PDB file of C-alpha atoms and ligand atoms in Angstrom:
ATOM      1  CA  MET A  15     -25.232 -29.260  11.732  1.00 93.00           C
ATOM      2  CA  ASP A  16     -28.690 -29.932  10.420  1.00 96.00           C
ATOM      3  CA  ILE A  17     -28.800 -32.562   7.660  1.00 97.00           C
ATOM      4  CA  VAL A  18     -31.931 -33.336   5.692  1.00 97.00           C
ATOM      5  CA  VAL A  19     -31.648 -36.345   3.395  1.00 97.00           C
ATOM      6  CA  THR A  20     -34.302 -36.176   0.731  1.00 97.00           C
ATOM      7  CA  LYS A  21     -35.797 -38.837  -1.505  1.00 97.00           C
ATOM      8  CA  SER A  22     -34.871 -37.075  -4.708  1.00 97.00           C
ATOM      9  CA  TYR A  23     -33.138 -34.120  -6.328  1.00 98.00           C
ATOM     10  CA  GLU A  24     -36.514 -32.483  -6.753  1.00 98.00           C
ATOM     11  CA  GLU A  25     -37.332 -32.756  -3.068  1.00 98.00           C
ATOM     12  CA  MET A  26     -33.880 -31.422  -2.140  1.00 98.00           C
ATOM     13  CA  SER A  27     -34.504 -28.433  -4.410  1.00 98.00           C
ATOM     14  CA  GLN A  28     -37.962 -27.767  -2.939  1.00 98.00           C
ATOM     15  CA  TYR A  29     -36.666 -27.861   0.635  1.00 98.00           C
ATOM     16  CA  ALA A  30     -33.810 -25.535  -0.223  1.00 98.00           C
ATOM     17  CA  ALA A  31     -36.144 -23.047  -1.932  1.00 98.00           C
ATOM     18  CA  ALA A  32     -38.478 -23.135   1.086  1.00 98.00           C
ATOM     19  CA  PHE A  33     -35.513 -22.457   3.386  1.00 98.00           C
ATOM     20  CA  LEU A  34     -34.597 -19.386   1.340  1.00 98.00           C
ATOM     21  CA  ILE A  35     -38.153 -18.099   1.285  1.00 97.00           C
ATOM     22  CA  ARG A  36     -38.161 -18.264   5.098  1.00 97.00           C
ATOM     23  CA  ARG A  37     -34.902 -16.314   5.311  1.00 97.00           C
ATOM     24  CA  MET A  38     -36.193 -13.706   2.864  1.00 97.00           C
ATOM     25  CA  ALA A  39     -39.285 -13.152   4.986  1.00 95.00           C
ATOM     26  CA  LYS A  40     -37.158 -11.702   7.777  1.00 95.00           C
ATOM     27  CA  LYS A  41     -37.523  -8.017   8.569  1.00 93.00           C
ATOM     28  CA  GLY A  42     -34.683  -5.737   7.527  1.00 96.00           C
ATOM     29  CA  ARG A  43     -31.940  -6.257   4.987  1.00 98.00           C
ATOM     30  CA  VAL A  44     -31.155  -9.864   4.079  1.00 98.00           C
ATOM     31  CA  ASN A  45     -27.956 -10.499   2.093  1.00 98.00           C
ATOM     32  CA  ILE A  46     -27.780 -13.797   0.254  1.00 98.00           C
ATOM     33  CA  GLY A  47     -24.734 -15.321  -1.464  1.00 98.00           C
ATOM     34  CA  LEU A  48     -25.714 -17.362  -4.505  1.00 98.00           C
ATOM     35  CA  ALA A  49     -24.105 -20.581  -5.685  1.00 98.00           C
ATOM     36  CA  THR A  50     -24.134 -21.575  -9.343  1.00 97.00           C
ATOM     37  CA  GLY A  51     -23.597 -24.909 -11.108  1.00 94.00           C
ATOM     38  CA  ASN A  52     -25.762 -27.928 -11.799  1.00 94.00           C
ATOM     39  CA  THR A  53     -26.706 -28.527  -8.169  1.00 97.00           C
ATOM     40  CA  PRO A  54     -28.836 -25.444  -7.391  1.00 98.00           C
ATOM     41  CA  THR A  55     -30.685 -25.222 -10.720  1.00 98.00           C
ATOM     42  CA  GLY A  56     -33.772 -27.012  -9.362  1.00 98.00           C
ATOM     43  CA  MET A  57     -33.761 -24.844  -6.252  1.00 98.00           C
ATOM     44  CA  TYR A  58     -33.788 -21.658  -8.353  1.00 98.00           C
ATOM     45  CA  SER A  59     -36.643 -23.024 -10.402  1.00 98.00           C
ATOM     46  CA  PHE A  60     -38.787 -23.594  -7.283  1.00 98.00           C
ATOM     47  CA  LEU A  61     -37.688 -20.274  -5.841  1.00 98.00           C
ATOM     48  CA  VAL A  62     -38.810 -18.419  -8.964  1.00 98.00           C
ATOM     49  CA  GLN A  63     -42.199 -20.180  -8.806  1.00 97.00           C
ATOM     50  CA  HIS A  64     -42.655 -18.980  -5.213  1.00 96.00           C
ATOM     51  CA  LEU A  65     -41.466 -15.444  -5.898  1.00 97.00           C
ATOM     52  CA  ASN A  66     -43.736 -15.077  -8.879  1.00 96.00           C
ATOM     53  CA  LEU A  67     -46.730 -15.639  -6.629  1.00 95.00           C
ATOM     54  CA  GLY A  68     -46.131 -12.019  -5.733  1.00 90.00           C
ATOM     55  CA  TYR A  69     -43.667 -11.747  -2.858  1.00 87.00           C
ATOM     56  CA  ASN A  70     -42.218  -8.411  -1.857  1.00 94.00           C
ATOM     57  CA  ILE A  71     -38.511  -9.004  -1.333  1.00 96.00           C
ATOM     58  CA  ASP A  72     -37.231  -5.458  -1.635  1.00 97.00           C
ATOM     59  CA  ASN A  73     -35.286  -6.126   1.601  1.00 97.00           C
ATOM     60  CA  VAL A  74     -33.260  -8.939   0.002  1.00 98.00           C
ATOM     61  CA  HIS A  75     -29.918  -8.332  -1.699  1.00 98.00           C
ATOM     62  CA  PHE A  76     -28.208 -10.891  -3.892  1.00 98.00           C
ATOM     63  CA  TYR A  77     -24.508 -11.525  -4.507  1.00 98.00           C
ATOM     64  CA  ASN A  78     -22.844 -14.121  -6.722  1.00 98.00           C
ATOM     65  CA  ILE A  79     -20.159 -15.923  -4.724  1.00 98.00           C
ATOM     66  CA  ASP A  80     -17.733 -16.610  -7.534  1.00 97.00           C
ATOM     67  CA  GLU A  81     -17.002 -15.789 -11.147  1.00 97.00           C
ATOM     68  CA  TYR A  82     -14.443 -16.710 -13.752  1.00 97.00           C
ATOM     69  CA  CYS A  83     -11.892 -14.124 -14.835  1.00 97.00           C
ATOM     70  CA  GLY A  84     -11.285 -12.909 -18.357  1.00 95.00           C
ATOM     71  CA  VAL A  85     -14.694 -13.843 -19.749  1.00 94.00           C
ATOM     72  CA  ASN A  86     -17.713 -11.739 -20.414  1.00 93.00           C
ATOM     73  CA  GLY A  87     -20.648 -12.392 -18.080  1.00 93.00           C
ATOM     74  CA  THR A  88     -22.901 -12.975 -21.070  1.00 94.00           C
ATOM     75  CA  GLU A  89     -20.973 -16.125 -22.043  1.00 93.00           C
ATOM     76  CA  ASN A  90     -22.191 -19.638 -21.331  1.00 92.00           C
ATOM     77  CA  GLY A  91     -20.508 -21.157 -18.313  1.00 94.00           C
ATOM     78  CA  THR A  92     -20.111 -17.905 -16.391  1.00 96.00           C
ATOM     79  CA  CYS A  93     -21.800 -17.485 -13.032  1.00 97.00           C
ATOM     80  CA  THR A  94     -23.293 -14.184 -14.163  1.00 98.00           C
ATOM     81  CA  ARG A  95     -24.995 -15.744 -17.165  1.00 97.00           C
ATOM     82  CA  TYR A  96     -26.198 -18.650 -15.033  1.00 97.00           C
ATOM     83  CA  LEU A  97     -27.823 -16.394 -12.436  1.00 98.00           C
ATOM     84  CA  GLN A  98     -29.395 -14.206 -15.112  1.00 98.00           C
ATOM     85  CA  ASP A  99     -30.852 -17.252 -16.863  1.00 98.00           C
ATOM     86  CA  ASN A 100     -31.961 -19.208 -13.785  1.00 98.00           C
ATOM     87  CA  LEU A 101     -33.064 -16.458 -11.441  1.00 98.00           C
ATOM     88  CA  PHE A 102     -32.942 -12.771 -12.236  1.00 98.00           C
ATOM     89  CA  GLN A 103     -34.535 -12.857 -15.673  1.00 98.00           C
ATOM     90  CA  LYS A 104     -37.251 -15.246 -14.562  1.00 98.00           C
ATOM     91  CA  THR A 105     -38.861 -12.968 -12.029  1.00 97.00           C
ATOM     92  CA  GLU A 106     -39.760  -9.332 -11.743  1.00 95.00           C
ATOM     93  CA  VAL A 107     -39.746  -9.183  -7.957  1.00 96.00           C
ATOM     94  CA  ILE A 108     -35.961  -8.740  -7.713  1.00 97.00           C
ATOM     95  CA  LYS A 109     -34.958  -5.128  -8.197  1.00 96.00           C
ATOM     96  CA  LYS A 110     -31.873  -4.455 -10.324  1.00 96.00           C
ATOM     97  CA  GLU A 111     -30.355  -2.344  -7.565  1.00 97.00           C
ATOM     98  CA  ASN A 112     -30.543  -5.346  -5.199  1.00 98.00           C
ATOM     99  CA  ILE A 113     -28.258  -7.421  -7.447  1.00 98.00           C
ATOM    100  CA  HIS A 114     -24.546  -7.080  -6.668  1.00 98.00           C
ATOM    101  CA  TRP A 115     -22.013  -8.550  -9.045  1.00 97.00           C
ATOM    102  CA  VAL A 116     -18.773  -9.882  -7.670  1.00 96.00           C
ATOM    103  CA  HIS A 117     -16.121 -10.053 -10.381  1.00 95.00           C
ATOM    104  CA  GLU A 118     -12.448  -9.401 -10.975  1.00 95.00           C
ATOM    105  CA  GLY A 119     -13.009  -5.658 -10.947  1.00 93.00           C
ATOM    106  CA  SER A 120     -15.078  -5.528  -7.752  1.00 93.00           C
ATOM    107  CA  TYR A 121     -14.051  -8.353  -5.444  1.00 95.00           C
ATOM    108  CA  GLN A 122     -11.594  -6.388  -3.275  1.00 95.00           C
ATOM    109  CA  THR A 123     -14.317  -4.485  -1.457  1.00 96.00           C
ATOM    110  CA  LEU A 124     -16.924  -7.239  -1.108  1.00 98.00           C
ATOM    111  CA  ASP A 125     -16.229  -8.338   2.473  1.00 98.00           C
ATOM    112  CA  GLU A 126     -16.162  -4.767   3.725  1.00 97.00           C
ATOM    113  CA  GLU A 127     -19.312  -3.772   1.852  1.00 97.00           C
ATOM    114  CA  VAL A 128     -21.329  -6.784   2.932  1.00 98.00           C
ATOM    115  CA  GLY A 129     -20.005  -6.362   6.473  1.00 98.00           C
ATOM    116  CA  LYS A 130     -21.299  -2.777   6.543  1.00 98.00           C
ATOM    117  CA  GLN A 131     -24.700  -4.065   5.429  1.00 98.00           C
ATOM    118  CA  GLY A 132     -24.989  -6.550   8.289  1.00 98.00           C
ATOM    119  CA  GLY A 133     -23.070  -9.446   6.685  1.00 98.00           C
ATOM    120  CA  PHE A 134     -24.439 -12.394   4.766  1.00 98.00           C
ATOM    121  CA  ASP A 135     -27.606 -13.835   6.237  1.00 98.00           C
ATOM    122  CA  THR A 136     -27.202 -16.960   4.120  1.00 98.00           C
ATOM    123  CA  VAL A 137     -24.569 -18.257   1.738  1.00 98.00           C
ATOM    124  CA  ILE A 138     -25.707 -21.038  -0.568  1.00 98.00           C
ATOM    125  CA  LEU A 139     -23.032 -23.565  -1.490  1.00 98.00           C
ATOM    126  CA  GLY A 140     -22.516 -26.586  -3.675  1.00 98.00           C
ATOM    127  CA  ILE A 141     -19.526 -28.829  -3.157  1.00 97.00           C
ATOM    128  CA  GLY A 142     -16.864 -29.592  -5.748  1.00 94.00           C
ATOM    129  CA  GLU A 143     -15.772 -33.161  -6.338  1.00 92.00           C
ATOM    130  CA  ASN A 144     -12.416 -32.137  -4.843  1.00 93.00           C
ATOM    131  CA  GLY A 145     -14.085 -30.582  -1.788  1.00 96.00           C
ATOM    132  CA  HIS A 146     -14.028 -26.976  -2.956  1.00 96.00           C
ATOM    133  CA  ILE A 147     -16.668 -24.555  -1.702  1.00 98.00           C
ATOM    134  CA  ALA A 148     -17.385 -21.575  -3.930  1.00 97.00           C
ATOM    135  CA  TYR A 149     -13.979 -21.600  -5.686  1.00 95.00           C
ATOM    136  CA  ASN A 150     -11.874 -22.166  -2.603  1.00 96.00           C
ATOM    137  CA  GLU A 151      -9.694 -24.957  -3.871  1.00 94.00           C
ATOM    138  CA  PRO A 152      -7.871 -27.527  -1.686  1.00 96.00           C
ATOM    139  CA  GLY A 153      -5.084 -25.844   0.262  1.00 97.00           C
ATOM    140  CA  THR A 154      -6.849 -22.470   0.596  1.00 97.00           C
ATOM    141  CA  PRO A 155      -6.185 -21.045   4.072  1.00 98.00           C
ATOM    142  CA  PHE A 156      -9.308 -20.896   6.222  1.00 98.00           C
ATOM    143  CA  SER A 157      -8.479 -17.222   6.899  1.00 98.00           C
ATOM    144  CA  THR A 158      -9.096 -16.031   3.321  1.00 98.00           C
ATOM    145  CA  LEU A 159     -11.541 -13.319   2.402  1.00 98.00           C
ATOM    146  CA  THR A 160     -12.737 -12.747  -1.180  1.00 98.00           C
ATOM    147  CA  HIS A 161      -9.779 -13.318  -3.488  1.00 98.00           C
ATOM    148  CA  LEU A 162      -8.451 -14.429  -6.883  1.00 97.00           C
ATOM    149  CA  VAL A 163      -7.675 -18.117  -7.440  1.00 96.00           C
ATOM    150  CA  ASP A 164      -5.933 -20.321  -9.970  1.00 95.00           C
ATOM    151  CA  LEU A 165      -8.370 -23.093 -10.786  1.00 94.00           C
ATOM    152  CA  THR A 166      -7.220 -26.680 -10.375  1.00 91.00           C
ATOM    153  CA  ASP A 167      -7.388 -29.163 -13.241  1.00 94.00           C
ATOM    154  CA  ALA A 168     -10.042 -31.068 -11.286  1.00 91.00           C
ATOM    155  CA  SER A 169     -12.315 -28.029 -11.183  1.00 89.00           C
ATOM    156  CA  LYS A 170     -11.713 -27.231 -14.845  1.00 94.00           C
ATOM    157  CA  MET A 171     -12.562 -30.816 -15.768  1.00 94.00           C
ATOM    158  CA  GLN A 172     -15.722 -30.725 -13.659  1.00 88.00           C
ATOM    159  CA  HIS A 173     -16.953 -27.576 -15.395  1.00 90.00           C
ATOM    160  CA  SER A 174     -15.610 -28.205 -18.893  1.00 94.00           C
ATOM    161  CA  GLU A 175     -18.986 -29.083 -20.382  1.00 93.00           C
ATOM    162  CA  GLU A 176     -20.436 -25.699 -19.428  1.00 92.00           C
ATOM    163  CA  PHE A 177     -17.702 -24.009 -21.495  1.00 94.00           C
ATOM    164  CA  GLY A 178     -17.833 -26.420 -24.412  1.00 93.00           C
ATOM    165  CA  GLY A 179     -14.583 -28.183 -23.520  1.00 95.00           C
ATOM    166  CA  TYR A 180     -11.724 -28.197 -21.011  1.00 96.00           C
ATOM    167  CA  ASN A 181      -9.551 -25.877 -23.106  1.00 95.00           C
ATOM    168  CA  ASN A 182     -12.175 -23.137 -22.963  1.00 94.00           C
ATOM    169  CA  VAL A 183     -12.421 -23.084 -19.170  1.00 95.00           C
ATOM    170  CA  PRO A 184     -10.770 -19.938 -17.763  1.00 96.00           C
ATOM    171  CA  HIS A 185      -7.711 -20.499 -15.558  1.00 96.00           C
ATOM    172  CA  LYS A 186      -8.609 -17.971 -12.899  1.00 97.00           C
ATOM    173  CA  ALA A 187     -11.652 -17.039 -10.879  1.00 97.00           C
ATOM    174  CA  VAL A 188     -12.770 -14.690  -8.146  1.00 98.00           C
ATOM    175  CA  THR A 189     -14.338 -16.300  -5.113  1.00 98.00           C
ATOM    176  CA  VAL A 190     -15.631 -15.365  -1.711  1.00 98.00           C
ATOM    177  CA  GLY A 191     -13.131 -16.685   0.821  1.00 98.00           C
ATOM    178  CA  VAL A 192     -13.483 -19.457   3.366  1.00 98.00           C
ATOM    179  CA  LYS A 193     -13.692 -16.826   6.087  1.00 98.00           C
ATOM    180  CA  THR A 194     -16.317 -14.891   4.105  1.00 98.00           C
ATOM    181  CA  ILE A 195     -18.426 -18.049   4.046  1.00 98.00           C
ATOM    182  CA  MET A 196     -17.838 -18.831   7.716  1.00 98.00           C
ATOM    183  CA  ASN A 197     -18.820 -15.251   8.639  1.00 98.00           C
ATOM    184  CA  ALA A 198     -22.335 -15.845   7.259  1.00 98.00           C
ATOM    185  CA  LYS A 199     -25.136 -16.352   9.788  1.00 98.00           C
ATOM    186  CA  ASN A 200     -26.387 -19.409   7.911  1.00 98.00           C
ATOM    187  CA  ILE A 201     -24.869 -21.745   5.365  1.00 98.00           C
ATOM    188  CA  LEU A 202     -27.037 -23.770   3.020  1.00 98.00           C
ATOM    189  CA  LEU A 203     -25.084 -26.664   1.507  1.00 98.00           C
ATOM    190  CA  LEU A 204     -26.583 -28.666  -1.353  1.00 98.00           C
ATOM    191  CA  ALA A 205     -25.195 -31.864  -2.841  1.00 98.00           C
ATOM    192  CA  ASN A 206     -26.827 -34.444  -5.010  1.00 98.00           C
ATOM    193  CA  GLY A 207     -26.010 -37.594  -6.877  1.00 96.00           C
ATOM    194  CA  PRO A 208     -23.519 -40.430  -6.466  1.00 95.00           C
ATOM    195  CA  LYS A 209     -20.594 -38.333  -7.720  1.00 94.00           C
ATOM    196  CA  LYS A 210     -20.845 -36.170  -4.609  1.00 96.00           C
ATOM    197  CA  ALA A 211     -21.382 -38.947  -2.053  1.00 96.00           C
ATOM    198  CA  ARG A 212     -17.735 -39.601  -1.170  1.00 96.00           C
ATOM    199  CA  ILE A 213     -16.678 -35.972  -0.825  1.00 97.00           C
ATOM    200  CA  LEU A 214     -19.812 -34.918   1.038  1.00 98.00           C
ATOM    201  CA  LYS A 215     -19.334 -37.640   3.646  1.00 97.00           C
ATOM    202  CA  GLU A 216     -15.623 -36.886   3.938  1.00 97.00           C
ATOM    203  CA  GLY A 217     -16.268 -33.160   4.233  1.00 98.00           C
ATOM    204  CA  LEU A 218     -18.908 -33.550   6.928  1.00 97.00           C
ATOM    205  CA  THR A 219     -17.302 -36.334   8.976  1.00 96.00           C
ATOM    206  CA  GLY A 220     -13.586 -36.410   8.183  1.00 97.00           C
ATOM    207  CA  PRO A 221     -10.756 -34.362   9.645  1.00 98.00           C
ATOM    208  CA  ILE A 222     -11.091 -30.592   9.416  1.00 98.00           C
ATOM    209  CA  THR A 223      -8.325 -29.684   7.029  1.00 98.00           C
ATOM    210  CA  GLU A 224      -7.528 -26.988   4.460  1.00 98.00           C
ATOM    211  CA  GLU A 225      -6.950 -29.819   1.985  1.00 98.00           C
ATOM    212  CA  ILE A 226     -10.733 -30.334   2.001  1.00 98.00           C
ATOM    213  CA  PRO A 227     -12.200 -26.826   2.152  1.00 98.00           C
ATOM    214  CA  ALA A 228     -15.734 -28.125   2.808  1.00 98.00           C
ATOM    215  CA  SER A 229     -14.541 -29.722   6.059  1.00 98.00           C
ATOM    216  CA  VAL A 230     -14.412 -26.280   7.703  1.00 98.00           C
ATOM    217  CA  LEU A 231     -18.210 -26.193   7.523  1.00 98.00           C
ATOM    218  CA  GLN A 232     -18.292 -28.662  10.437  1.00 98.00           C
ATOM    219  CA  LEU A 233     -17.296 -25.697  12.609  1.00 98.00           C
ATOM    220  CA  HIS A 234     -20.203 -23.479  11.567  1.00 98.00           C
ATOM    221  CA  PRO A 235     -22.996 -23.118  14.147  1.00 98.00           C
ATOM    222  CA  ASN A 236     -25.774 -22.877  11.529  1.00 98.00           C
ATOM    223  CA  LEU A 237     -24.964 -25.292   8.732  1.00 98.00           C
ATOM    224  CA  TYR A 238     -28.001 -26.675   6.900  1.00 98.00           C
ATOM    225  CA  VAL A 239     -27.371 -29.526   4.492  1.00 98.00           C
ATOM    226  CA  PHE A 240     -29.988 -30.616   1.982  1.00 98.00           C
ATOM    227  CA  THR A 241     -28.933 -33.661  -0.003  1.00 98.00           C
ATOM    228  CA  ASP A 242     -30.142 -36.839  -1.629  1.00 97.00           C
ATOM    229  CA  VAL A 243     -26.914 -38.598  -0.589  1.00 96.00           C
ATOM    230  CA  GLU A 244     -28.090 -41.368   1.749  1.00 92.00           C
ATOM    231  CA  GLU A 245     -24.601 -42.010   3.102  1.00 90.00           C
ATOM    232  CA  VAL A 246     -24.863 -38.909   5.289  1.00 91.00           C
ATOM    233  CA  ALA A 247     -28.148 -39.858   6.953  1.00 89.00           C
ATOM    234  CA  ASN A 248     -27.901 -40.346  10.741  1.00 79.00           C
ATOM    235  CA  LEU A 249     -24.634 -38.489  11.186  1.00 78.00           C
TER     236      LEU A 249
HETATM  237  P1  PGA B  98     -21.981 -28.472  -9.546  1.00 62.48           P
HETATM  238  O1  PGA B  98     -20.740 -27.658  -9.024  1.00 62.48           O
HETATM  239  O2  PGA B  98     -23.166 -27.977  -8.806  1.00 62.48           O
HETATM  240  O3  PGA B  98     -22.057 -28.161 -11.005  1.00 62.48           O
HETATM  241  O4  PGA B  98     -21.714 -29.921  -9.266  1.00 62.48           O
HETATM  242  C1  PGA B  98     -20.560 -27.498  -7.658  1.00 62.48           C
HETATM  243  C2  PGA B  98     -19.196 -26.923  -7.423  1.00 62.48           C
HETATM  244  O5  PGA B  98     -18.279 -27.169  -8.209  1.00 62.48           O
HETATM  245  O6  PGA B  98     -19.016 -26.238  -6.411  1.00 62.48           O
END
């Protein structure tokens, strides 16, 4: 586990963008799983600045790692809309055919398709206040591949603002599984702010248990954590 504790959210975001640029510079196909939410917004902003300097990333393929069910991807709060607004529509260097949408109609074949293409080089993750990673909620077996989930109240509360209120948050989502994440060559975990301090420390140092999905990341050989949470310095 490689943990970098940064001075600020901005620095965390810059480091994370630089990490991705390095991965994208690899020869051959590079598959990247993209997190959404408040945490990676700064990283996407720096990434777009880099890419718009004129990189050729025709070798890089992008996948969202989760999406709500029953809502149109143009709606606020959806992962599709988020990635369009924060990444894909802000740069011309990403080809349309390199963007792969994971949703309720396509999730069943994701693991097989990515596997055939060499697997994920990097999956980017945030961490939920309840320890979820992508939308693998507490109690999800570590053996799961991409699947449908019922969202917990905690997750709906956490994301209620993005949908204009708790009652508007969809009840179900599609998510890459814990095993999908663990199959990636590299995992980039981002967490910022005091609200994430307790769960980040617990996930990285506590018992490895399905009740805290993020705890499984302790077992990954190439876990990179960028965070402004000082409590995890010197682990
Ligand atoms: P956030 O969400 O980045 O908006 O805090 C992270 C998550 O719920 O996984």
